[in-house]
mmCIF file of C-alpha atoms and ligand atoms in Angstrom:
data_model
loop_
_atom_site.group_PDB
_atom_site.id
_atom_site.type_symbol
_atom_site.label_atom_id
_atom_site.label_comp_id
_atom_site.label_asym_id
_atom_site.label_seq_id
_atom_site.Cartn_x
_atom_site.Cartn_y
_atom_site.Cartn_z
ATOM 1 C CA MET I 1 65.238 99.457 138.547
ATOM 2 C CA GLU I 2 62.073 101.464 137.823
ATOM 3 C CA PHE I 3 62.558 104.939 136.348
ATOM 4 C CA ASN I 4 59.924 107.627 136.797
ATOM 5 C CA GLN I 5 59.610 109.673 133.688
ATOM 6 C CA GLN I 6 59.082 113.406 133.498
ATOM 7 C CA GLN I 7 58.886 114.598 129.915
ATOM 8 C CA SER I 8 60.556 117.903 129.041
ATOM 9 C CA GLN I 9 58.012 120.681 128.475
ATOM 10 C CA HIS I 10 60.558 122.602 126.427
ATOM 11 C CA PRO I 11 62.359 120.183 124.130
ATOM 12 C CA LYS I 12 64.365 121.721 121.314
ATOM 13 C CA SER I 13 62.289 122.174 118.175
ATOM 14 C CA ALA I 14 62.692 119.776 115.266
ATOM 15 C CA GLU I 15 64.372 122.595 113.305
ATOM 16 C CA GLU I 16 66.821 123.375 116.082
ATOM 17 C CA ARG I 17 67.649 119.689 116.510
ATOM 18 C CA ALA I 18 68.165 119.266 112.772
ATOM 19 C CA ALA I 19 70.532 122.246 112.715
ATOM 20 C CA ILE I 20 72.550 120.787 115.585
ATOM 21 C CA LEU I 21 72.653 117.303 114.038
ATOM 22 C CA ALA I 22 73.852 118.793 110.753
ATOM 23 C CA ASN I 23 77.018 119.903 112.531
ATOM 24 C CA PRO I 24 77.203 118.294 115.973
ATOM 25 C CA GLY I 25 80.885 118.849 116.830
ATOM 26 C CA PHE I 26 81.816 117.149 120.080
ATOM 27 C CA GLY I 27 80.217 117.819 123.444
ATOM 28 C CA ASP I 28 78.700 121.150 122.489
ATOM 29 C CA TYR I 29 75.003 120.258 122.491
ATOM 30 C CA PHE I 30 72.852 118.118 124.740
ATOM 31 C CA THR I 31 69.629 116.203 124.324
ATOM 32 C CA ASP I 32 66.327 117.069 125.998
ATOM 33 C CA HIS I 33 66.522 114.695 128.958
ATOM 34 C CA THR I 34 68.807 113.356 131.641
ATOM 35 C CA ALA I 35 68.707 110.171 133.722
ATOM 36 C CA VAL I 36 69.209 110.466 137.482
ATOM 37 C CA ILE I 37 69.519 108.020 140.379
ATOM 38 C CA ASP I 38 70.202 109.252 143.905
ATOM 39 C CA TRP I 39 72.003 107.431 146.687
ATOM 40 C CA THR I 40 71.793 107.949 150.405
ATOM 41 C CA ALA I 41 74.030 106.250 152.942
ATOM 42 C CA GLY I 42 72.530 104.321 155.822
ATOM 43 C CA GLU I 43 72.730 105.144 159.513
ATOM 44 C CA ASN I 44 76.178 106.593 160.420
ATOM 45 C CA GLY I 45 77.291 106.231 156.840
ATOM 46 C CA VAL I 46 77.046 102.433 156.873
ATOM 47 C CA GLY I 47 75.620 100.823 153.745
ATOM 48 C CA GLY I 48 73.168 102.837 151.728
ATOM 49 C CA GLN I 49 70.804 102.566 148.823
ATOM 50 C CA TRP I 50 69.993 103.893 145.408
ATOM 51 C CA HIS I 51 66.572 105.456 145.053
ATOM 52 C CA ASP I 52 64.431 107.841 142.976
ATOM 53 C CA ALA I 53 65.566 106.646 139.559
ATOM 54 C CA ARG I 54 64.065 109.045 137.065
ATOM 55 C CA ILE I 55 64.216 110.679 133.667
ATOM 56 C CA GLU I 56 64.101 114.471 133.948
ATOM 57 C CA PRO I 57 64.158 117.356 131.488
ATOM 58 C CA TYR I 58 67.755 118.346 130.734
ATOM 59 C CA GLY I 59 68.762 121.465 132.628
ATOM 60 C CA PRO I 60 70.858 123.009 135.393
ATOM 61 C CA ILE I 61 70.993 121.046 138.635
ATOM 62 C CA ALA I 62 70.476 122.556 142.065
ATOM 63 C CA LEU I 63 73.469 121.816 144.280
ATOM 64 C CA ASP I 64 74.138 123.131 147.743
ATOM 65 C CA PRO I 65 77.251 125.355 147.576
ATOM 66 C CA ALA I 66 78.750 123.097 150.249
ATOM 67 C CA ALA I 67 78.230 119.945 148.150
ATOM 68 C CA SER I 68 81.449 117.999 148.595
ATOM 69 C CA VAL I 69 82.010 117.458 144.875
ATOM 70 C CA LEU I 70 82.565 121.218 144.585
ATOM 71 C CA HIS I 71 85.289 121.196 147.240
ATOM 72 C CA TYR I 72 86.991 117.829 147.248
ATOM 73 C CA GLY I 73 86.309 116.607 143.730
ATOM 74 C CA GLN I 74 84.616 113.330 144.628
ATOM 75 C CA GLU I 75 83.499 112.605 141.074
ATOM 76 C CA ILE I 76 83.837 109.856 138.475
ATOM 77 C CA PHE I 77 82.526 109.447 134.971
ATOM 78 C CA GLU I 78 82.181 107.173 131.973
ATOM 79 C CA GLY I 79 81.941 107.724 128.241
ATOM 80 C CA LEU I 80 80.364 105.526 125.623
ATOM 81 C CA LYS I 81 78.468 105.943 122.392
ATOM 82 C CA ALA I 82 75.120 104.934 120.930
ATOM 83 C CA TYR I 83 75.300 104.117 117.220
ATOM 84 C CA ARG I 84 72.419 104.085 114.782
ATOM 85 C CA HIS I 85 72.457 101.067 112.489
ATOM 86 C CA ALA I 86 71.137 101.007 108.936
ATOM 87 C CA ASP I 87 67.769 99.545 110.020
ATOM 88 C CA GLY I 88 67.240 102.454 112.438
ATOM 89 C CA SER I 89 67.963 100.450 115.592
ATOM 90 C CA VAL I 90 70.315 101.963 118.203
ATOM 91 C CA TRP I 91 73.143 100.017 119.808
ATOM 92 C CA THR I 92 75.935 100.620 122.245
ATOM 93 C CA PHE I 93 79.324 98.965 122.619
ATOM 94 C CA ARG I 94 80.330 96.839 125.652
ATOM 95 C CA PRO I 95 78.302 98.839 128.210
ATOM 96 C CA TYR I 96 78.916 96.237 130.912
ATOM 97 C CA ALA I 97 82.637 96.948 130.608
ATOM 98 C CA ASN I 98 81.887 100.620 131.295
ATOM 99 C CA ALA I 99 79.568 99.648 134.161
ATOM 100 C CA ALA I 100 82.330 97.519 135.694
ATOM 101 C CA ARG I 101 84.867 100.297 135.245
ATOM 102 C CA LEU I 102 82.513 102.856 136.818
ATOM 103 C CA ASN I 103 82.362 100.623 139.876
ATOM 104 C CA LYS I 104 86.141 100.282 139.949
ATOM 105 C CA SER I 105 86.456 104.057 139.797
ATOM 106 C CA ALA I 106 83.711 104.373 142.445
ATOM 107 C CA ALA I 107 85.615 102.078 144.799
ATOM 108 C CA ARG I 108 88.772 104.211 144.403
ATOM 109 C CA LEU I 109 86.912 107.490 144.990
ATOM 110 C CA ALA I 110 84.915 106.115 147.951
ATOM 111 C CA LEU I 111 81.654 106.389 146.016
ATOM 112 C CA PRO I 112 78.920 103.711 146.115
ATOM 113 C CA GLN I 113 78.676 100.761 143.733
ATOM 114 C CA LEU I 114 75.914 100.930 141.143
ATOM 115 C CA ASP I 115 74.211 97.786 139.897
ATOM 116 C CA GLN I 116 75.458 97.092 136.356
ATOM 117 C CA ASP I 117 71.957 96.445 135.042
ATOM 118 C CA ALA I 118 70.794 99.787 136.474
ATOM 119 C CA PHE I 119 73.684 101.439 134.612
ATOM 120 C CA VAL I 120 72.686 99.847 131.295
ATOM 121 C CA GLU I 121 69.000 100.544 131.962
ATOM 122 C CA SER I 122 69.800 104.248 132.508
ATOM 123 C CA LEU I 123 71.394 104.335 129.043
ATOM 124 C CA ARG I 124 68.423 102.547 127.539
ATOM 125 C CA ARG I 125 66.012 105.019 129.080
ATOM 126 C CA ILE I 126 67.845 108.131 127.949
ATOM 127 C CA VAL I 127 68.223 106.773 124.421
ATOM 128 C CA ALA I 128 64.574 105.697 124.332
ATOM 129 C CA ILE I 129 63.276 109.163 125.169
ATOM 130 C CA ASP I 130 65.885 111.083 123.127
ATOM 131 C CA GLN I 131 66.100 108.689 120.182
ATOM 132 C CA GLN I 132 65.740 111.429 117.597
ATOM 133 C CA TRP I 133 69.065 112.786 118.796
ATOM 134 C CA VAL I 134 71.038 109.745 117.635
ATOM 135 C CA PRO I 135 72.804 110.977 114.469
ATOM 136 C CA THR I 136 72.841 108.963 111.278
ATOM 137 C CA GLY I 137 75.961 110.363 109.597
ATOM 138 C CA ASP I 138 79.159 108.435 108.961
ATOM 139 C CA GLY I 139 81.292 108.211 112.109
ATOM 140 C CA GLU I 140 78.651 110.032 114.134
ATOM 141 C CA ALA I 141 77.018 108.801 117.306
ATOM 142 C CA LEU I 142 75.220 109.913 120.432
ATOM 143 C CA TYR I 143 77.886 110.261 123.112
ATOM 144 C CA LEU I 144 76.633 109.097 126.503
ATOM 145 C CA ARG I 145 78.204 110.559 129.620
ATOM 146 C CA PRO I 146 77.281 108.805 132.866
ATOM 147 C CA PHE I 147 78.792 110.401 135.973
ATOM 148 C CA MET I 148 78.586 110.230 139.746
ATOM 149 C CA ILE I 149 78.992 113.174 142.117
ATOM 150 C CA ALA I 150 79.072 113.669 145.881
ATOM 151 C CA THR I 151 76.136 115.968 146.644
ATOM 152 C CA GLU I 152 76.167 116.000 150.443
ATOM 153 C CA ALA I 153 76.479 119.524 151.886
ATOM 154 C CA PHE I 154 79.319 118.953 154.321
ATOM 155 C CA LEU I 155 82.776 120.493 154.537
ATOM 156 C CA GLY I 156 84.323 117.860 156.768
ATOM 157 C CA VAL I 157 86.615 115.559 154.843
ATOM 158 C CA ARG I 158 85.090 112.112 154.457
ATOM 159 C CA ALA I 159 83.180 110.119 151.841
ATOM 160 C CA ALA I 160 79.894 111.869 151.112
ATOM 161 C CA ARG I 161 76.691 110.280 152.359
ATOM 162 C CA LYS I 162 74.623 111.688 149.517
ATOM 163 C CA VAL I 163 75.523 110.941 145.937
ATOM 164 C CA SER I 164 73.886 111.428 142.581
ATOM 165 C CA TYR I 165 74.389 109.356 139.435
ATOM 166 C CA ARG I 166 73.422 111.021 136.182
ATOM 167 C CA VAL I 167 73.565 110.450 132.453
ATOM 168 C CA ILE I 168 73.652 113.195 129.868
ATOM 169 C CA ALA I 169 73.825 112.675 126.110
ATOM 170 C CA SER I 170 75.443 114.717 123.358
ATOM 171 C CA PRO I 171 75.393 114.171 119.599
ATOM 172 C CA ALA I 172 78.942 113.711 118.370
ATOM 173 C CA GLY I 173 80.705 114.052 115.056
ATOM 174 C CA ASN I 174 84.336 113.211 114.356
ATOM 175 C CA TYR I 175 86.281 114.032 117.539
ATOM 176 C CA PHE I 176 89.228 115.755 115.881
ATOM 177 C CA GLY I 177 87.018 117.138 113.122
ATOM 178 C CA GLY I 178 87.407 116.646 109.412
ATOM 179 C CA GLU I 179 89.558 113.992 107.771
ATOM 180 C CA LEU I 180 91.701 111.447 109.574
ATOM 181 C CA LYS I 181 95.132 113.024 109.489
ATOM 182 C CA PRO I 182 97.882 111.845 111.818
ATOM 183 C CA VAL I 183 98.190 114.190 114.780
ATOM 184 C CA GLY I 184 101.222 115.604 116.541
ATOM 185 C CA ILE I 185 101.715 114.718 120.190
ATOM 186 C CA TRP I 186 103.695 116.633 122.805
ATOM 187 C CA VAL I 187 105.489 114.708 125.527
ATOM 188 C CA THR I 188 105.453 116.504 128.855
ATOM 189 C CA HIS I 189 108.336 116.170 131.286
ATOM 190 C CA ALA I 190 107.005 118.766 133.668
ATOM 191 C CA TYR I 191 103.755 117.048 134.609
ATOM 192 C CA ALA I 192 102.484 113.568 135.472
ATOM 193 C CA ARG I 193 98.860 112.487 135.435
ATOM 194 C CA ALA I 194 99.169 109.736 138.026
ATOM 195 C CA GLY I 195 101.341 108.494 140.842
ATOM 196 C CA ARG I 196 101.859 105.322 142.842
ATOM 197 C CA GLY I 197 98.648 104.475 144.641
ATOM 198 C CA GLY I 198 96.936 107.439 143.020
ATOM 199 C CA THR I 199 93.853 107.652 140.824
ATOM 200 C CA GLY I 200 95.459 107.016 137.421
ATOM 201 C CA ALA I 201 93.469 103.820 136.873
ATOM 202 C CA ALA I 202 90.182 105.499 137.850
ATOM 203 C CA LYS I 203 88.132 107.586 135.450
ATOM 204 C CA CYS I 204 87.750 110.696 137.585
ATOM 205 C CA GLY I 205 87.497 114.378 136.823
ATOM 206 C CA GLY I 206 90.491 115.139 139.012
ATOM 207 C CA ASN I 207 92.825 113.342 136.603
ATOM 208 C CA TYR I 208 91.588 115.577 133.831
ATOM 209 C CA ALA I 209 91.903 118.736 135.923
ATOM 210 C CA ALA I 210 95.519 117.774 136.597
ATOM 211 C CA SER I 211 96.206 117.140 132.899
ATOM 212 C CA LEU I 212 94.912 120.446 131.537
ATOM 213 C CA ILE I 213 98.092 122.413 132.142
ATOM 214 C CA ALA I 214 100.063 119.794 130.223
ATOM 215 C CA GLN I 215 97.477 119.984 127.440
ATOM 216 C CA LEU I 216 98.075 123.750 127.319
ATOM 217 C CA GLU I 217 101.802 123.101 127.117
ATOM 218 C CA ALA I 218 101.124 120.776 124.163
ATOM 219 C CA GLU I 219 99.041 123.395 122.379
ATOM 220 C CA GLU I 220 101.691 126.060 122.940
ATOM 221 C CA ASN I 221 104.038 123.711 121.152
ATOM 222 C CA GLY I 222 101.714 123.174 118.226
ATOM 223 C CA CYS I 223 100.435 119.737 119.272
ATOM 224 C CA LYS I 224 96.885 118.476 119.655
ATOM 225 C CA GLN I 225 97.442 116.127 122.563
ATOM 226 C CA VAL I 226 99.855 115.465 125.375
ATOM 227 C CA LEU I 227 101.658 112.228 126.190
ATOM 228 C CA PHE I 228 102.422 111.403 129.807
ATOM 229 C CA LEU I 229 105.403 109.369 130.915
ATOM 230 C CA ASP I 230 105.535 107.199 133.988
ATOM 231 C CA PRO I 231 105.769 109.272 137.169
ATOM 232 C CA PHE I 232 108.573 107.167 138.653
ATOM 233 C CA ASN I 233 111.401 107.384 136.108
ATOM 234 C CA ASN I 234 109.914 109.766 133.558
ATOM 235 C CA GLU I 235 110.838 107.184 130.942
ATOM 236 C CA ALA I 236 108.033 104.761 130.130
ATOM 237 C CA VAL I 237 105.217 105.791 127.807
ATOM 238 C CA GLU I 238 101.903 105.793 129.668
ATOM 239 C CA GLU I 239 99.017 107.378 127.792
ATOM 240 C CA LEU I 240 97.517 110.621 126.555
ATOM 241 C CA GLY I 241 95.219 112.721 128.754
ATOM 242 C CA GLY I 242 92.228 110.655 127.658
ATOM 243 C CA MET I 243 93.473 108.008 125.238
ATOM 244 C CA ASN I 244 95.621 104.885 125.307
ATOM 245 C CA VAL I 245 98.593 104.414 122.974
ATOM 246 C CA PHE I 246 99.560 101.576 120.602
ATOM 247 C CA PHE I 247 102.542 100.771 118.407
ATOM 248 C CA VAL I 248 102.629 98.526 115.345
ATOM 249 C CA THR I 249 106.031 97.044 114.527
ATOM 250 C CA SER I 250 107.327 96.456 111.009
ATOM 251 C CA ALA I 251 106.983 92.728 111.786
ATOM 252 C CA GLY I 252 103.259 93.258 112.377
ATOM 253 C CA LYS I 253 103.299 93.017 116.170
ATOM 254 C CA LEU I 254 101.050 95.220 118.299
ATOM 255 C CA MET I 255 102.474 96.771 121.470
ATOM 256 C CA THR I 256 100.868 98.857 124.197
ATOM 257 C CA PRO I 257 101.951 99.949 127.679
ATOM 258 C CA ALA I 258 101.020 97.384 130.333
ATOM 259 C CA LEU I 259 98.404 98.342 132.928
ATOM 260 C CA THR I 260 100.542 99.242 135.899
ATOM 261 C CA GLY I 261 97.949 101.007 138.012
ATOM 262 C CA THR I 262 98.753 104.459 136.650
ATOM 263 C CA ILE I 263 97.086 103.881 133.268
ATOM 264 C CA LEU I 264 93.362 103.935 132.568
ATOM 265 C CA GLU I 265 92.150 100.633 131.096
ATOM 266 C CA GLY I 266 90.284 101.723 127.993
ATOM 267 C CA VAL I 267 87.430 99.646 126.618
ATOM 268 C CA THR I 268 88.736 100.604 123.178
ATOM 269 C CA ARG I 269 92.212 99.428 124.228
ATOM 270 C CA SER I 270 91.004 95.978 125.289
ATOM 271 C CA SER I 271 88.814 95.679 122.168
ATOM 272 C CA ILE I 272 91.766 96.488 119.904
ATOM 273 C CA ILE I 273 93.921 93.906 121.666
ATOM 274 C CA GLN I 274 91.207 91.320 120.999
ATOM 275 C CA LEU I 275 90.734 92.310 117.340
ATOM 276 C CA ALA I 276 94.500 92.155 116.769
ATOM 277 C CA LYS I 277 94.675 88.680 118.316
ATOM 278 C CA ASP I 278 91.745 87.636 116.105
ATOM 279 C CA ARG I 279 93.889 88.660 113.137
ATOM 280 C CA GLY I 280 96.679 86.447 114.374
ATOM 281 C CA MET I 281 98.795 89.402 115.421
ATOM 282 C CA GLU I 282 101.119 89.022 118.360
ATOM 283 C CA VAL I 283 100.191 91.506 121.111
ATOM 284 C CA GLU I 284 102.606 92.672 123.790
ATOM 285 C CA GLU I 285 101.557 94.586 126.887
ATOM 286 C CA ARG I 286 104.752 95.763 128.512
ATOM 287 C CA THR I 287 106.922 98.738 129.365
ATOM 288 C CA ILE I 288 107.695 100.845 126.297
ATOM 289 C CA THR I 289 110.137 103.672 126.899
ATOM 290 C CA LEU I 290 110.432 106.960 125.102
ATOM 291 C CA ASP I 291 113.853 105.785 123.992
ATOM 292 C CA GLU I 292 112.390 102.636 122.411
ATOM 293 C CA TRP I 293 109.938 104.847 120.527
ATOM 294 C CA ARG I 294 112.774 107.109 119.337
ATOM 295 C CA GLN I 295 114.970 104.208 118.242
ATOM 296 C CA GLY I 296 112.065 102.253 116.750
ATOM 297 C CA ILE I 297 111.127 105.139 114.496
ATOM 298 C CA ALA I 298 114.789 105.712 113.527
ATOM 299 C CA SER I 299 115.384 102.057 112.656
ATOM 300 C CA GLY I 300 111.977 101.515 111.104
ATOM 301 C CA ASP I 301 111.094 98.810 113.639
ATOM 302 C CA ILE I 302 108.100 100.883 114.706
ATOM 303 C CA ALA I 303 105.929 101.313 111.638
ATOM 304 C CA GLU I 304 102.781 102.879 113.071
ATOM 305 C CA VAL I 305 101.670 104.641 116.240
ATOM 306 C CA PHE I 306 98.111 105.407 117.201
ATOM 307 C CA ALA I 307 95.967 106.553 120.108
ATOM 308 C CA CYS I 308 92.554 105.166 120.974
ATOM 309 C CA GLY I 309 89.505 105.912 123.060
ATOM 310 C CA THR I 310 85.734 105.995 122.723
ATOM 311 C CA ALA I 311 85.532 109.628 121.632
ATOM 312 C CA ALA I 312 88.070 109.534 118.794
ATOM 313 C CA VAL I 313 88.037 105.721 118.235
ATOM 314 C CA ILE I 314 91.507 105.383 116.684
ATOM 315 C CA THR I 315 93.656 108.374 115.833
ATOM 316 C CA PRO I 316 96.964 107.940 114.017
ATOM 317 C CA ILE I 317 99.952 109.673 115.616
ATOM 318 C CA GLY I 318 102.298 111.167 113.049
ATOM 319 C CA LEU I 319 104.945 112.638 115.254
ATOM 320 C CA LEU I 320 106.046 113.097 118.812
ATOM 321 C CA LYS I 321 107.571 116.374 119.937
ATOM 322 C CA ASN I 322 109.998 116.041 122.807
ATOM 323 C CA GLY I 323 111.291 119.510 123.566
ATOM 324 C CA GLU I 324 113.358 120.507 120.530
ATOM 325 C CA GLU I 325 113.423 116.938 119.256
ATOM 326 C CA THR I 326 110.903 115.602 116.734
ATOM 327 C CA ILE I 327 110.293 111.864 116.518
ATOM 328 C CA GLY I 328 108.400 110.798 113.414
ATOM 329 C CA ASP I 329 107.295 112.513 110.264
ATOM 330 C CA PRO I 330 105.088 115.631 110.208
ATOM 331 C CA ASP I 331 103.762 114.541 106.802
ATOM 332 C CA ALA I 332 103.080 110.945 107.834
ATOM 333 C CA VAL I 333 99.980 109.285 106.448
ATOM 334 C CA ALA I 334 97.830 106.938 108.524
ATOM 335 C CA GLY I 335 99.273 103.400 108.714
ATOM 336 C CA GLU I 336 97.665 100.366 107.151
ATOM 337 C CA VAL I 337 97.176 98.351 110.339
ATOM 338 C CA THR I 338 95.900 101.440 112.159
ATOM 339 C CA MET I 339 93.295 102.021 109.481
ATOM 340 C CA ALA I 340 92.302 98.349 109.231
ATOM 341 C CA LEU I 341 91.741 98.057 112.996
ATOM 342 C CA ARG I 342 89.854 101.337 112.988
ATOM 343 C CA ALA I 343 87.603 100.220 110.121
ATOM 344 C CA GLU I 344 86.892 96.900 111.802
ATOM 345 C CA LEU I 345 86.106 98.434 115.184
ATOM 346 C CA LEU I 346 83.894 101.139 113.670
ATOM 347 C CA GLY I 347 82.259 98.503 111.475
ATOM 348 C CA ILE I 348 81.320 96.393 114.483
ATOM 349 C CA GLN I 349 80.021 99.438 116.343
ATOM 350 C CA THR I 350 77.940 100.658 113.426
ATOM 351 C CA GLY I 351 76.643 97.231 112.455
ATOM 352 C CA THR I 352 78.411 96.678 109.141
ATOM 353 C CA VAL I 353 80.932 94.106 110.427
ATOM 354 C CA GLU I 354 79.908 90.916 112.253
ATOM 355 C CA ASP I 355 79.923 91.276 116.052
ATOM 356 C CA ARG I 356 81.853 88.034 116.747
ATOM 357 C CA HIS I 357 82.345 88.752 120.443
ATOM 358 C CA GLY I 358 78.813 89.839 121.315
ATOM 359 C CA TRP I 359 80.017 93.336 122.182
ATOM 360 C CA LEU I 360 76.908 95.184 121.034
ATOM 361 C CA GLU I 361 73.925 95.856 123.267
ATOM 362 C CA ARG I 362 70.705 97.079 121.742
ATOM 363 C CA LEU I 363 69.359 100.243 123.356
ATOM 364 C CA ALA I 364 66.415 101.066 121.096
HETATM 365 C C1 LIG E 401 88.380 107.256 129.100
HETATM 366 C C2 LIG E 401 89.869 107.227 129.032
HETATM 367 C C3 LIG E 401 90.553 106.444 128.080
HETATM 368 C C4 LIG E 401 89.862 105.676 126.992
HETATM 369 O O1 LIG E 401 88.963 104.721 127.481
HETATM 370 P P1 LIG E 401 87.838 104.127 126.507
HETATM 371 O O2 LIG E 401 87.073 103.198 127.391
HETATM 372 O O3 LIG E 401 88.540 103.427 125.425
HETATM 373 O O4 LIG E 401 87.040 105.269 126.027
HETATM 374 C C5 LIG E 401 91.943 106.435 128.131
HETATM 375 N N1 LIG E 401 92.621 107.158 129.049
HETATM 376 C C6 LIG E 401 92.005 107.916 129.968
HETATM 377 C C7 LIG E 401 92.789 108.684 130.944
HETATM 378 C C8 LIG E 401 90.605 107.979 129.984
HETATM 379 O O5 LIG E 401 89.990 108.747 130.903
#
């Protein structure tokens, strides 16, 4: 796909960029450009095509107030990172997995399929023009946020016939900030993030909107993140609002909730499963109940718990708060297997550990 390129006339100054890169945070600042591809359905909404691929200056977008994304939430997104390697080159991690997942989400939200090569090309183009925004610090990266929105101005309820795909980019430091200390997680019994036949397996904004109240509940209870249980029996561990969950047993086995249709299949999750298998670890994807977690911690059978996702990579979980009950140790230190998997994954992404599986894709 050919991208037209319109250079920003007002890019941030080198000084301003340097100040931002010195302390990027997460998702607070954006680069100078954005990639856009529009889609228009064919006659009577049948078929359709992508057109007008372009790089534009970063800035507010004009949307009709009746645009269906604003009313019915027809939106999906992706998240991946661009890492600068020691030789200055810029790489991303398994972008075709994100492209495939975007299309899976698109199918669920009745949005159009986007060619996987066009997806990867859009990342390449944004990184090419905004290369100076890729940080060089330890654990830092340029976070790439592709998303697709229904732009048709129409209040009837049906799949929109005008859609826009965009990519924005944001320099990112350590997601939870500072050192890697195990976090406390709150388990919500009041809220679910997904239901049978729902959108739990799709990466859509609506899932996040529905999870925010539970996140508030977690914060009110002194926790950083919220854990959701299965919506059917309120028993099986599913995932956090935006991260998958893993357990390491004292026998060195890795366990994670099976993909049942209500859990988002993380690229980090599948990469960790592969890296664990490479180490000769047994990996189980199955139902893990809250009770198994409780008993596993009490008996010592569960040695480590961690969460994972692109933004935070791997974050150790020190304790789980379940109402008045506390499972785990508030002073826990990060587990050995957790840290080893994290170091290996980060090493592959940043080019210091061999990329045995061909997961890296050069962007610039
Ligand atoms: C994005 C996301 C994840 C993590 O996926 P990665 O591909 O590993 O970044 C996990 N859970 C939910 C709900 C998500 O939206």
